[in-house]
Coordinates of C-alpha atoms and ligand atoms in Angstrom, one line a residue:
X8 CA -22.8 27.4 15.5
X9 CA -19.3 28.8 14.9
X10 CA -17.8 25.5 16.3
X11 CA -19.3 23.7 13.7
X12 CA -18.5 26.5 10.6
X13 CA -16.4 24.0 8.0
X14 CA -14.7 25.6 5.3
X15 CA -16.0 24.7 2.1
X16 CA -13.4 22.5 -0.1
X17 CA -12.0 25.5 -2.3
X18 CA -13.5 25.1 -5.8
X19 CA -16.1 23.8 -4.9
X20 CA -18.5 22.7 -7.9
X21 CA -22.0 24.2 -7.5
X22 CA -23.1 23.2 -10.6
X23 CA -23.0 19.0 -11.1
X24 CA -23.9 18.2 -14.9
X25 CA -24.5 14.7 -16.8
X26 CA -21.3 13.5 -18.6
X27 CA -23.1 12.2 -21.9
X28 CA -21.0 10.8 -25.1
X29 CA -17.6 12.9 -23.8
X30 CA -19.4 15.8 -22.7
X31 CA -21.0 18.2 -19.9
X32 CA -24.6 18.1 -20.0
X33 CA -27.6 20.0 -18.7
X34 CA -30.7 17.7 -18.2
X35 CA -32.9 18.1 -21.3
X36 CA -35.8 19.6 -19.6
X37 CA -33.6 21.8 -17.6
X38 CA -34.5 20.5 -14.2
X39 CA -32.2 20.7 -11.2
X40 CA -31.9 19.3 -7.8
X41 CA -30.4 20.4 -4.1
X42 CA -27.4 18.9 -2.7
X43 CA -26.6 19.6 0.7
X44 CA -23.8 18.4 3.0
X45 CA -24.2 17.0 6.1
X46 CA -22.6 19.2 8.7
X47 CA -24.8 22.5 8.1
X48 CA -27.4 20.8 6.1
X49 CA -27.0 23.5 4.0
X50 CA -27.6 23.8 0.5
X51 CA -24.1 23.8 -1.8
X52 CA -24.9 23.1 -5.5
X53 CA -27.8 22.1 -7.9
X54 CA -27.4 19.0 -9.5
X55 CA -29.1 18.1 -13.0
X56 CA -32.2 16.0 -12.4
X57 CA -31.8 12.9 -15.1
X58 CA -35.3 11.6 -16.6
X59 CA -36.4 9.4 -19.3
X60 CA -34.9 11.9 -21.8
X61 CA -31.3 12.0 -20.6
X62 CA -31.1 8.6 -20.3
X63 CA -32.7 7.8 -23.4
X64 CA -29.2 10.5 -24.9
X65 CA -26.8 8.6 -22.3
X66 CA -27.8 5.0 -23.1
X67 CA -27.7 6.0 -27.4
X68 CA -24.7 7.3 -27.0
X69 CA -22.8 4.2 -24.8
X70 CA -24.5 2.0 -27.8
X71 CA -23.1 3.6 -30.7
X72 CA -20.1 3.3 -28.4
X73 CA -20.1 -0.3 -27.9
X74 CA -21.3 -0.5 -31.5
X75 CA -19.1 1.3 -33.6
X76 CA -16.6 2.3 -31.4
X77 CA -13.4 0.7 -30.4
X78 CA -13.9 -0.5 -26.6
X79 CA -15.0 -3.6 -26.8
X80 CA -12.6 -4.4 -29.4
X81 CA -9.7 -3.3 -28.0
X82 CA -6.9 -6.5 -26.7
X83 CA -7.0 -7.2 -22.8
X84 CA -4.2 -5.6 -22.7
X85 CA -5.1 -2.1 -24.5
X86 CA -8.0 -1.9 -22.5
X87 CA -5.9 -2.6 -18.7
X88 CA -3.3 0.0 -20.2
X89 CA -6.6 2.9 -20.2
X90 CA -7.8 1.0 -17.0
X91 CA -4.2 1.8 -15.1
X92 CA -4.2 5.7 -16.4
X93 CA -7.6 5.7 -14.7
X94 CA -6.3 4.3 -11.6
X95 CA -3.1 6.8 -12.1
X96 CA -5.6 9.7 -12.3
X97 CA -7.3 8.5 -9.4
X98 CA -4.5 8.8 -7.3
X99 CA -3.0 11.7 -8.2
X100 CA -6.5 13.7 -7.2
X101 CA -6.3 11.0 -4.0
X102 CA -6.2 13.8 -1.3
X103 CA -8.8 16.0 -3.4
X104 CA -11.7 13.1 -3.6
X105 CA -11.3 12.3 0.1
X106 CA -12.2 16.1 0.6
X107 CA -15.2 15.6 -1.6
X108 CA -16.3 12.7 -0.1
X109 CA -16.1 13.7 3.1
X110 CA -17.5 17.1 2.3
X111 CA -20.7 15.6 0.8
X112 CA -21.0 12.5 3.2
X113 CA -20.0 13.2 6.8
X114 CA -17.2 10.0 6.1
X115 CA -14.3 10.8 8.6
X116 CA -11.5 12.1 6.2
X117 CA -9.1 8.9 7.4
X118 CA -11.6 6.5 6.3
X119 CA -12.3 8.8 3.2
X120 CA -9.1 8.9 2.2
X121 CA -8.7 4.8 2.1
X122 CA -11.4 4.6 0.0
X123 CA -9.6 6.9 -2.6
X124 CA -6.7 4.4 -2.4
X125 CA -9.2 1.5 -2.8
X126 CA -11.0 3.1 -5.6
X127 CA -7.8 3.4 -7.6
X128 CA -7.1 -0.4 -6.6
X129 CA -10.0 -1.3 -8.2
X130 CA -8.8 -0.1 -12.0
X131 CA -5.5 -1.7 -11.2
X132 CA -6.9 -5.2 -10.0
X133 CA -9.8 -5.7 -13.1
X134 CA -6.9 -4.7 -15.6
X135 CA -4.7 -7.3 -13.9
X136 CA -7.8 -9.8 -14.5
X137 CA -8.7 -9.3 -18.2
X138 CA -5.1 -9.4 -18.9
X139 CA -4.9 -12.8 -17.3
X140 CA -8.1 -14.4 -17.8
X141 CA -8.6 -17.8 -19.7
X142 CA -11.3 -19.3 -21.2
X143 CA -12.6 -23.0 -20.9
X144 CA -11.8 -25.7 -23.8
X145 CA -12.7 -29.2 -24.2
X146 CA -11.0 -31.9 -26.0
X147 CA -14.1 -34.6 -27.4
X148 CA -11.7 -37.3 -28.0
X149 CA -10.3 -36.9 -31.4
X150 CA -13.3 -35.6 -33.4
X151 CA -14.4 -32.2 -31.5
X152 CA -13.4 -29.0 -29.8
X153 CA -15.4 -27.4 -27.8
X154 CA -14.6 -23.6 -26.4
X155 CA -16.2 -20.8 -24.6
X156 CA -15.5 -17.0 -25.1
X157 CA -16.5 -14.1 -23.0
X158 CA -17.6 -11.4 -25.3
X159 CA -18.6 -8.0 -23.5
X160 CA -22.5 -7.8 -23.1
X161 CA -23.2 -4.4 -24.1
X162 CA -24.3 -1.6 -22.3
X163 CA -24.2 -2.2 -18.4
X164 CA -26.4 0.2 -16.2
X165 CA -24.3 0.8 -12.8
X166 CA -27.0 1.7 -9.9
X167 CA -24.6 3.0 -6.5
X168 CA -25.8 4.5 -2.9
X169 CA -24.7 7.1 -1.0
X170 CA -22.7 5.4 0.9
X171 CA -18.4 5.4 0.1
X172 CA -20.3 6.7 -3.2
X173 CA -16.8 6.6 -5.3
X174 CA -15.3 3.3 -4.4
X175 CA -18.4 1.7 -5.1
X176 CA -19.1 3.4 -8.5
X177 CA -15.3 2.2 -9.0
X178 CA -16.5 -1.2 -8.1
X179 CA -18.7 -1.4 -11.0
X180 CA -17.0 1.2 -13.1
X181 CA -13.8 -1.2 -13.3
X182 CA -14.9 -4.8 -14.2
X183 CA -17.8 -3.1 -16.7
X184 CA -15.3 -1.2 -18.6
X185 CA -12.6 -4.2 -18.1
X186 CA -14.9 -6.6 -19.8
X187 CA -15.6 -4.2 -23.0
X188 CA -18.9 -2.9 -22.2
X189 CA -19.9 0.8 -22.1
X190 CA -21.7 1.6 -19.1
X191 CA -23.9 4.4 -18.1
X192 CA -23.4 5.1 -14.5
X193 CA -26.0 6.6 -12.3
X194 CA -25.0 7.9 -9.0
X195 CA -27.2 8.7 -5.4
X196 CA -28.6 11.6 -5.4
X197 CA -27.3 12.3 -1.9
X198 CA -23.9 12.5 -2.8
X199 CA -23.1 13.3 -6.1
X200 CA -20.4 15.3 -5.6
X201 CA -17.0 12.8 -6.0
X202 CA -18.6 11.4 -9.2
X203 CA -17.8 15.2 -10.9
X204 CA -14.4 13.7 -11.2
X205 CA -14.7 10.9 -13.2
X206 CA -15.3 12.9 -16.5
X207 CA -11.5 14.1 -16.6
X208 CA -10.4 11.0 -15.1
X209 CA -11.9 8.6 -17.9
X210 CA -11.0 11.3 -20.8
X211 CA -7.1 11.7 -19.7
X212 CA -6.8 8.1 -19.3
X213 CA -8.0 7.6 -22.7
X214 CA -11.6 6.4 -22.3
X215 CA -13.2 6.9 -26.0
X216 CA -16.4 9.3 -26.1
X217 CA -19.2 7.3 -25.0
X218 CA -17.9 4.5 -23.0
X219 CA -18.6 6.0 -19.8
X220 CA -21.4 8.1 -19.4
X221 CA -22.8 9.9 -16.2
X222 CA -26.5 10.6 -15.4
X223 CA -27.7 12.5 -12.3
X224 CA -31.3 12.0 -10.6
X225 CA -33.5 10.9 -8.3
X226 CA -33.9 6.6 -8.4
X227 CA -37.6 6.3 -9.2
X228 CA -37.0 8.7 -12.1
X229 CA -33.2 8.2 -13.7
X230 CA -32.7 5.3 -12.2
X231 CA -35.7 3.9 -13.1
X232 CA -35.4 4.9 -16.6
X233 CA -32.0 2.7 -16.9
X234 CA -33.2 0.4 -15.6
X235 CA -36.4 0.0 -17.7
X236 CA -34.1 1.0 -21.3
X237 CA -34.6 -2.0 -23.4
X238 CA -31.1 -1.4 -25.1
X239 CA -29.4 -2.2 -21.3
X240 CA -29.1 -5.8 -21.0
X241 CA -26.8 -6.0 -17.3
X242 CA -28.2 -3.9 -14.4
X243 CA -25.7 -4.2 -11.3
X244 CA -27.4 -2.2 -8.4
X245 CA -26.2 -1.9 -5.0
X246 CA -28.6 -0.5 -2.2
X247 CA -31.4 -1.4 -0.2
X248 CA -33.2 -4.6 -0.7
X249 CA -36.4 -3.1 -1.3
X250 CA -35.4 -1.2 -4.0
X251 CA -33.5 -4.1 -5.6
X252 CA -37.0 -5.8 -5.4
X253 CA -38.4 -2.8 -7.7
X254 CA -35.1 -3.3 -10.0
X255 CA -35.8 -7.0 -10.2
X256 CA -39.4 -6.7 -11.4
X257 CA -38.6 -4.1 -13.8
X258 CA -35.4 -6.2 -15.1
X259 CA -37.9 -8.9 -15.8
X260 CA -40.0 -7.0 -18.5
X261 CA -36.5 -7.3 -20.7
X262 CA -35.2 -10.5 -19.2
X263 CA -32.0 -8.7 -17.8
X264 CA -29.4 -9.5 -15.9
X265 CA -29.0 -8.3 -12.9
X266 CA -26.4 -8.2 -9.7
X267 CA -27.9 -7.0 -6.8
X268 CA -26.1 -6.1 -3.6
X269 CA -28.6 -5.1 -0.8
X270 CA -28.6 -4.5 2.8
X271 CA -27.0 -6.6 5.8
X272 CA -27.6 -7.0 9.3
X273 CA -24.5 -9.3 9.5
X274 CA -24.1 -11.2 13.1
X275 CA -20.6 -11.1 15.0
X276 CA -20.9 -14.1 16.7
X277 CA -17.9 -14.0 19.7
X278 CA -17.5 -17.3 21.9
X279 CA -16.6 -17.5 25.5
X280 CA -12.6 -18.7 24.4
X281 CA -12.3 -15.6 22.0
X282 CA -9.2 -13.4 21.8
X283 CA -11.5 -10.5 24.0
X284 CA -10.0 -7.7 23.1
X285 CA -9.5 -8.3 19.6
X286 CA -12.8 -9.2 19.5
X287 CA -13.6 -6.1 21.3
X288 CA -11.9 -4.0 18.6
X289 CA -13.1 -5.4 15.7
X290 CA -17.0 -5.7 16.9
X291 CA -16.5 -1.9 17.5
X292 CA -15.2 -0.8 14.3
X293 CA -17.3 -3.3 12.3
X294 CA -20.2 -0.9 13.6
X295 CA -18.8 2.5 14.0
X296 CA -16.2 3.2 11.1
X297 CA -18.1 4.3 8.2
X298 CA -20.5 6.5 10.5
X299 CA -22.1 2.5 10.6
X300 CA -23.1 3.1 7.3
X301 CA -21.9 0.2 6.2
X302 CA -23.5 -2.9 4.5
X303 CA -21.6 -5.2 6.3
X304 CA -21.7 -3.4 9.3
X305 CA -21.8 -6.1 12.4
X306 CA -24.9 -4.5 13.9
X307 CA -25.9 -7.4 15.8
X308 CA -23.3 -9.2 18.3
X309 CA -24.2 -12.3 19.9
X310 CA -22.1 -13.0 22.9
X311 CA -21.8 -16.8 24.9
X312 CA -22.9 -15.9 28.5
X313 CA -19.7 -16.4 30.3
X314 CA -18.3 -13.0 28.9
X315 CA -21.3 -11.5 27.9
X316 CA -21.3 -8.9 31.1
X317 CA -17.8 -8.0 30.3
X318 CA -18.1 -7.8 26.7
X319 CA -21.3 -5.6 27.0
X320 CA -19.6 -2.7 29.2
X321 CA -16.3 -3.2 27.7
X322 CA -18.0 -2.1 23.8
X323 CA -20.3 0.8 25.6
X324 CA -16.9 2.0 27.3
X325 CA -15.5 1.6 23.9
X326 CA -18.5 3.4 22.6
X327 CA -18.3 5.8 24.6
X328 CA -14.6 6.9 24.1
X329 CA -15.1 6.7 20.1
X330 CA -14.3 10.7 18.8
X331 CA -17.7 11.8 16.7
X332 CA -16.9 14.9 15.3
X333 CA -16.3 17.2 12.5
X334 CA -15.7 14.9 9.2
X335 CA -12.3 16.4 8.0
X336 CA -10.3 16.6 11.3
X337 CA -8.4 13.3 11.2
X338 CA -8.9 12.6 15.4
X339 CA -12.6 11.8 14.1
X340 CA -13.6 8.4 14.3
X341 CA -17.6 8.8 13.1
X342 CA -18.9 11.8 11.2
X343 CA -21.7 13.3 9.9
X344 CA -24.8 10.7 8.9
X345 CA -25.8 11.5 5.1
X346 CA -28.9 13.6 5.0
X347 CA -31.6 14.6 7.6
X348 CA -34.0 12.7 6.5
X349 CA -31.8 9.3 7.5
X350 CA -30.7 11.0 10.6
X351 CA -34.3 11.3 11.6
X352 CA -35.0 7.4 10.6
X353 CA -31.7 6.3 12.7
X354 CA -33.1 8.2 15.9
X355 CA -36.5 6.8 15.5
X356 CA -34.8 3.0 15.5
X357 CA -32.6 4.8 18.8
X358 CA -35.9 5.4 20.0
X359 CA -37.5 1.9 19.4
X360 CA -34.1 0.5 20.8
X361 CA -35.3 2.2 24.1
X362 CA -38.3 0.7 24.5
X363 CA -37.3 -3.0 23.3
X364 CA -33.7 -3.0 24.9
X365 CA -31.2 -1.9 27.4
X366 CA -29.1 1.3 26.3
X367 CA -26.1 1.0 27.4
X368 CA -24.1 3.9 25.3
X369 CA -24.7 6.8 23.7
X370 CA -28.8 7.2 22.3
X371 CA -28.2 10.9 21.7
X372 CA -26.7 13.7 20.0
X373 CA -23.3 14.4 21.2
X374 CA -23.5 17.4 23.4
X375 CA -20.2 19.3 21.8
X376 CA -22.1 19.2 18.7
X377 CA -25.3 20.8 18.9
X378 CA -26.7 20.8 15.1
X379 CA -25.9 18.9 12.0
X380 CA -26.6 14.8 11.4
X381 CA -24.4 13.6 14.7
X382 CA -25.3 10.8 17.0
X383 CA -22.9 9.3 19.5
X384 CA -22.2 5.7 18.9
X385 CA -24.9 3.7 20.3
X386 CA -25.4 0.3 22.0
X387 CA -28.2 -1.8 23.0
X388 CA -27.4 -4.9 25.5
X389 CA -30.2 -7.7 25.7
X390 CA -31.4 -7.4 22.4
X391 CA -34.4 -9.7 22.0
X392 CA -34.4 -11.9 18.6
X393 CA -38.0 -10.2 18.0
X394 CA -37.0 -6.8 18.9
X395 CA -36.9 -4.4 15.7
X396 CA -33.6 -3.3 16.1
X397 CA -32.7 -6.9 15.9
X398 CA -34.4 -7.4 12.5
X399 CA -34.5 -4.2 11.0
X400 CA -31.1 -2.6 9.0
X401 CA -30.6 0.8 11.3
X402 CA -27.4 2.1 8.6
X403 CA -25.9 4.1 11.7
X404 CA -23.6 3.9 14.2
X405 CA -26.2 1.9 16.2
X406 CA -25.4 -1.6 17.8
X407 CA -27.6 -4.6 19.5
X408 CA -25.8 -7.2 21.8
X409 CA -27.9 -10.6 22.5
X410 CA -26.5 -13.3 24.8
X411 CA -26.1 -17.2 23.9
X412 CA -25.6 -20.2 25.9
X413 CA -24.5 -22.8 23.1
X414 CA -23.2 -23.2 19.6
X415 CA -26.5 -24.1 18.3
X416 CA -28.2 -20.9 19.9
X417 CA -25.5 -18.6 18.2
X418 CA -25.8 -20.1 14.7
X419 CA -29.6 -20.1 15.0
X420 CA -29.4 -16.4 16.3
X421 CA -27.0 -15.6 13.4
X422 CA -29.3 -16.9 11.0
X423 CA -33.0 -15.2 12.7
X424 CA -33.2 -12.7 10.0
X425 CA -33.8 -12.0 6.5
X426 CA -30.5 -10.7 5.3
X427 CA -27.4 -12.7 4.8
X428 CA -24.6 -10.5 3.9
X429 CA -21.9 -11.3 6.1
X430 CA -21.0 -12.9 9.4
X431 CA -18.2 -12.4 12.1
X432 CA -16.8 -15.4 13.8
X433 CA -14.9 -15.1 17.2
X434 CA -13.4 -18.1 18.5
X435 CA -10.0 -20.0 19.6
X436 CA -11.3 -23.5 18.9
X437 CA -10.6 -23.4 14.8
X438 CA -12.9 -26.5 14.1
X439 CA -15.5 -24.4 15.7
X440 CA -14.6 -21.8 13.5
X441 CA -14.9 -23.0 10.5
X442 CA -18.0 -25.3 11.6
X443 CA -19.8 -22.2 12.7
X444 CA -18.6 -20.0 9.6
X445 CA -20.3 -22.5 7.2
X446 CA -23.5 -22.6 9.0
X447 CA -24.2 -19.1 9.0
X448 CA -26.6 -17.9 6.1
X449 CA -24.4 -15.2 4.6
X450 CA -22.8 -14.5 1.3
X451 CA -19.4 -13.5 3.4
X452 CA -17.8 -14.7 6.9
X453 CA -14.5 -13.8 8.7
X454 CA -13.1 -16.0 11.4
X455 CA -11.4 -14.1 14.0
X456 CA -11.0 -11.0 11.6
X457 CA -12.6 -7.9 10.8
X458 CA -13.8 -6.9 7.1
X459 CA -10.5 -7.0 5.5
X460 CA -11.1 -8.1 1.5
X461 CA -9.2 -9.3 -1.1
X462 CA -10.5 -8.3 -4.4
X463 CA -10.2 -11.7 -6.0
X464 CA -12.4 -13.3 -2.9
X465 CA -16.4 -13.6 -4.4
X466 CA -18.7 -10.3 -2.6
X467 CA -22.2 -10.7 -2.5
X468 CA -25.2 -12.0 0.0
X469 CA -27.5 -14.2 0.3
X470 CA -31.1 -14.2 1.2
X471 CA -32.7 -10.6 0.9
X472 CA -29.0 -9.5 0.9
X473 CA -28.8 -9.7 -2.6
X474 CA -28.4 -11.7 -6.2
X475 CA -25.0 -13.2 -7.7
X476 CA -21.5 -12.4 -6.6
X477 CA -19.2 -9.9 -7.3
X478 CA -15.7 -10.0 -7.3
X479 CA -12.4 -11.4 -9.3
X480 CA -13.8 -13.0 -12.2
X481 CA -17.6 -13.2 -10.9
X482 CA -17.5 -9.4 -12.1
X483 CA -16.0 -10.1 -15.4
X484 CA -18.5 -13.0 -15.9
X485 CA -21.4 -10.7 -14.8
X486 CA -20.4 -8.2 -18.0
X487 CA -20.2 -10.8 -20.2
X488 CA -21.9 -12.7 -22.7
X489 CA -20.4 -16.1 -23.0
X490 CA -20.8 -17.9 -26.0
X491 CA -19.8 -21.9 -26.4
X492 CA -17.9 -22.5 -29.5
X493 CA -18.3 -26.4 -31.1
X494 CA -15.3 -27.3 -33.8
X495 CA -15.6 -30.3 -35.7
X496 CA -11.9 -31.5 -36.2
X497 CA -12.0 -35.0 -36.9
X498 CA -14.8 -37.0 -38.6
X499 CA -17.5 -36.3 -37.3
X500 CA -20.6 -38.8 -37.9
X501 CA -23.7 -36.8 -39.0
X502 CA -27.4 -39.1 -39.5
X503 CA -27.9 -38.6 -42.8
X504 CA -32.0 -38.1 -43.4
X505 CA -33.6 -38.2 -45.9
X506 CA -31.0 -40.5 -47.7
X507 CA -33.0 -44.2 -46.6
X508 CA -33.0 -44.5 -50.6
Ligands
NAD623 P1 -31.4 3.1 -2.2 O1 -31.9 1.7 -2.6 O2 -32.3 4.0 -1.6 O3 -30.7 3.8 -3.4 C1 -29.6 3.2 -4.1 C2 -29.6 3.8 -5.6 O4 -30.8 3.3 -6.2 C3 -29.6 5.3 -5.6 O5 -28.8 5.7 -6.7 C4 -31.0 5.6 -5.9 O6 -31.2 6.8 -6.6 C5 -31.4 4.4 -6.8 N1 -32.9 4.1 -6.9 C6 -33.8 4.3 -5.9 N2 -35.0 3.9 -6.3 C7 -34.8 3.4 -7.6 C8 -35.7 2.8 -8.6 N3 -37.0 2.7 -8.3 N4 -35.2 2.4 -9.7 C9 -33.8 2.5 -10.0 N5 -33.0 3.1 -9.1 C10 -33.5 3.5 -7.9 O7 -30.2 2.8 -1.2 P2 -29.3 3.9 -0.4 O8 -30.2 4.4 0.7 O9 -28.7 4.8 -1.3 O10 -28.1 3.0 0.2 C11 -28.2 2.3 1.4 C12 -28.5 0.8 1.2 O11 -27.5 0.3 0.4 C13 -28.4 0.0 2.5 O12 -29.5 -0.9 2.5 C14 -27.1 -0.7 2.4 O13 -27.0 -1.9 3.1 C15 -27.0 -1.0 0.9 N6 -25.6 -1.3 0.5 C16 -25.3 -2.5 0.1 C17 -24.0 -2.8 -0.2 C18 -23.7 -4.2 -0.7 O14 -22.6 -4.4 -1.3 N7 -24.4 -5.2 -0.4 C19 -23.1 -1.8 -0.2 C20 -23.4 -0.6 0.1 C21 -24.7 -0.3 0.5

């Protein structure tokens, strides 16, 4: 269609490699995979397809690294010096990653462009960590000290979906690298286009050969390689909690450590006495920005039945005004979703949806756009606790609304699935507020906000939403091997056996 033709980003590499021990690499046997984007569905570039080989090269080469090399050695402060160039060299090639992210994910360039800025954040914040942490010490009355170092762990395998693919490889990349440990990073195979960067990014900062290392591939062959490598003691994965199930048995053969962040289907809960329309603007971009793929996403909102009517056509005319189109005009609100194959699996839950609930927006492609991955916002009113669109994570721009009479109800709503990511509390009455906020089973919960973070606040879920926290010094602590110290200083009685004469 020649209204959807996009212009390709100029340059654009066809030809994504492995970044192994401060090099390009081909994948040992040669092999290569398609990458498509999701406006034509066309094909763009080959990307090497990572196996037991190249990881086997990648996770060598980030020991002898971690080994012999200077990283984990280096002073706090040496290592947030490297850590800011990084975050320099992210922002200077700002405008350029937000083209290649929304080139290979369908992310509306405004929202892609934020995540540039947050990605660079991330360097900046970890090296502001390391650079202030402090260990614990303990004074035994006048005969012992006792201490507690961090030391890095070794090499950490970082895991990352498709989704904001370079702020959350960032999110791993920066407390990993922060805490001294070399890291091989393997990216989604949907979109591994922005990760091309980080070679010149980490070797102009100063990032020694080896420390970072990039393998391409499909998950149940490179990523299941890293995770399987006996010389990779720290897994952190994010994606979907079925896979993280398949990381967690694997981790187990080796004892690792892992940090798993998994999928959501986090409850807005909005009472009767709620600001309305600030709850009406943050339940519809707690759904719709990120093309709703989003882990946090509020894809379920429980509404008290005095405002329920009002709320439910106010977010379908909401819904229905949002601007899908193509992913780099900056008017869009949602893009492009990632790949067919998702597309496909998001109109089958539309589908469902029709059958278990009341459509109310949207349920279609929009008709200005007539091929590529688009859907027009959707929303469901009188979802039923049972229906699947109530249980299931959708990952699109797809939203249920279910009505409650009391607090009780709501919380016990919140809570009627597996995941427990985060929660979304709207409400004027701040005892409520809080009351409510610690009764919901997720890992996160805003009170009369949207998903606005500070990266010193604790990130994970709960439930099937995922394993340990991430976060401020939850992060550095995940990287690290901590090691208790015991100092004798004073005298110190010791039973003497053996010496009963
Ligand atoms: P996914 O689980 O399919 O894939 C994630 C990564 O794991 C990819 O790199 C993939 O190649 C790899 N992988 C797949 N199988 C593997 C295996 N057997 N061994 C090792 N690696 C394997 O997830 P996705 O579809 O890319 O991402 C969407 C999911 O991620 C959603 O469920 C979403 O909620 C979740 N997510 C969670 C968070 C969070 O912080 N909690 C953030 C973003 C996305």
């Amino acid at each position: 269609m020649a209204e959807q033709a996009v212009p390709r980003p100029v340059d654009l590499p066809s030809d994504l490699r492995h970044f192994i021990d401060g090099k390009p690499a081909s994948s040992v046997d040669g092999a290569t995979f398609p990458v498509a984007d999701p406006v034509t569905n066309e094909v763009y570039g080959r990307v090497a397809a990572g196996d037991a080989a190249d990881i086997d090269l990648a996770v060598a080469a980030a020991k002898r690294a971690f080994t012999d090399g200077p990283w984990p050695r280096l002073t706090a402060r040496e290592r947030a010096k490297i850590l800011n160039k990084i975050a320099d060299g992210i922002e200077v090639r700002a405008e350029r990653l937000a083209e290649l992210e929304t080139f290979d994910t369908g992310l509306p360039i405004t929202q892609a462009r934020g995540q540039a800025h947050r990605a660079a954040e991330n360097f900046r914040y970890f090296a502001d960590v390391i650079v202030a942490l402090h260990e614990e010490a303990y004074i035994v009355g006048d005969k012992q000290v006792n201490y507690a170092i961090r030391q890095p762990a070794g090499v950490a395998g970082l895991i990352t979906p498709w989704n904001t693919p370079f702020m959350l490889e960032t999110w791993k990349l920066a407390p990993s690298l922060a805490s001294g440990c070399t890291v091989v990073l393997k990216p989604a195979e949907w979109s591994p286009l922005s990760a091309s960067l980080l070679p010149e990014i980490m070797a102009e900062a100063g990032v020694p050969d080896g420390v970072f290392n990039l393998v391409h591939g499909i998950g149940e062959q490179a990523g299941a390689a890293l995770v399987a490598h006996p010389d990779v003691p720290r897994i952190s994965f994010t994606g979907e909690s079925g896979t993280g199930q398949i990381i967690m048995r694997t981790s187990a053969e080796n004892l690792k450590e892992v940090s798993m962040e998994l999928g959501g289907k986090s409850p807005c809960v909005v009472f009767a006495d709620a600001d309305f329309d600030r709850a009406v603007d943050a339940a519809v971009f707690g759904v719709f920005s990120l093309n709703g793929e989003r882990c946090t996403a509020s894809s379920r909102v429980l509404v008290q039945r005095e405002i329920y009517d009002r709320f439910v056509e106010a977010l379908a005319a909401r819904a229905a005004a949002v601007k899908v189109g193509m992913p780099a005009d900056a008017a869009t609100e949602v893009g492009a979703l990632i790949h067919p194959e998702h597309y496909a699996r998001v109109l089958e839950y539309v589908e469902i949806g029709k059958r278990e609930a009341r459509l109310v927006a949207g349920g279609d492609r929009p008709a200005h756009l007539t091929s590529g991955n688009f859907l027009q916002p959707t929303v469901f009113a009188d979802v039923r606790p049972d229906a699947r669109i109530f249980q299931e994570e959708i990952f699109g721009p797809v939203v249920g609304v279910t009505p409650f009479d009391t607090e009780e109800e709501a919380i016990e709503l919140a809570n009627a699935t597996k995941y427990g990511l985060a929660g979304y509390v709207w409400t004027k009455d701040l005892q409520r507020g809080h009351r409510v906020a610690r009764a919901v089973q997720s890992g996160m919960v805003w009170i009369n906000s949207h998903n606005v973070r500070d990266l010193r606040t604790p990130f994970g879920g709960i439930k099937a939403s995922g394993v340990g926290q991430e976060g401020g010094v939850h992060s550095i602590d995940f990287y690290s091997d901590v090691r208790a110290i015991h100092v004798a200083v004073g005298d110190l009685h010791t039973p003497q056996f053996g010496k009963q004469g």
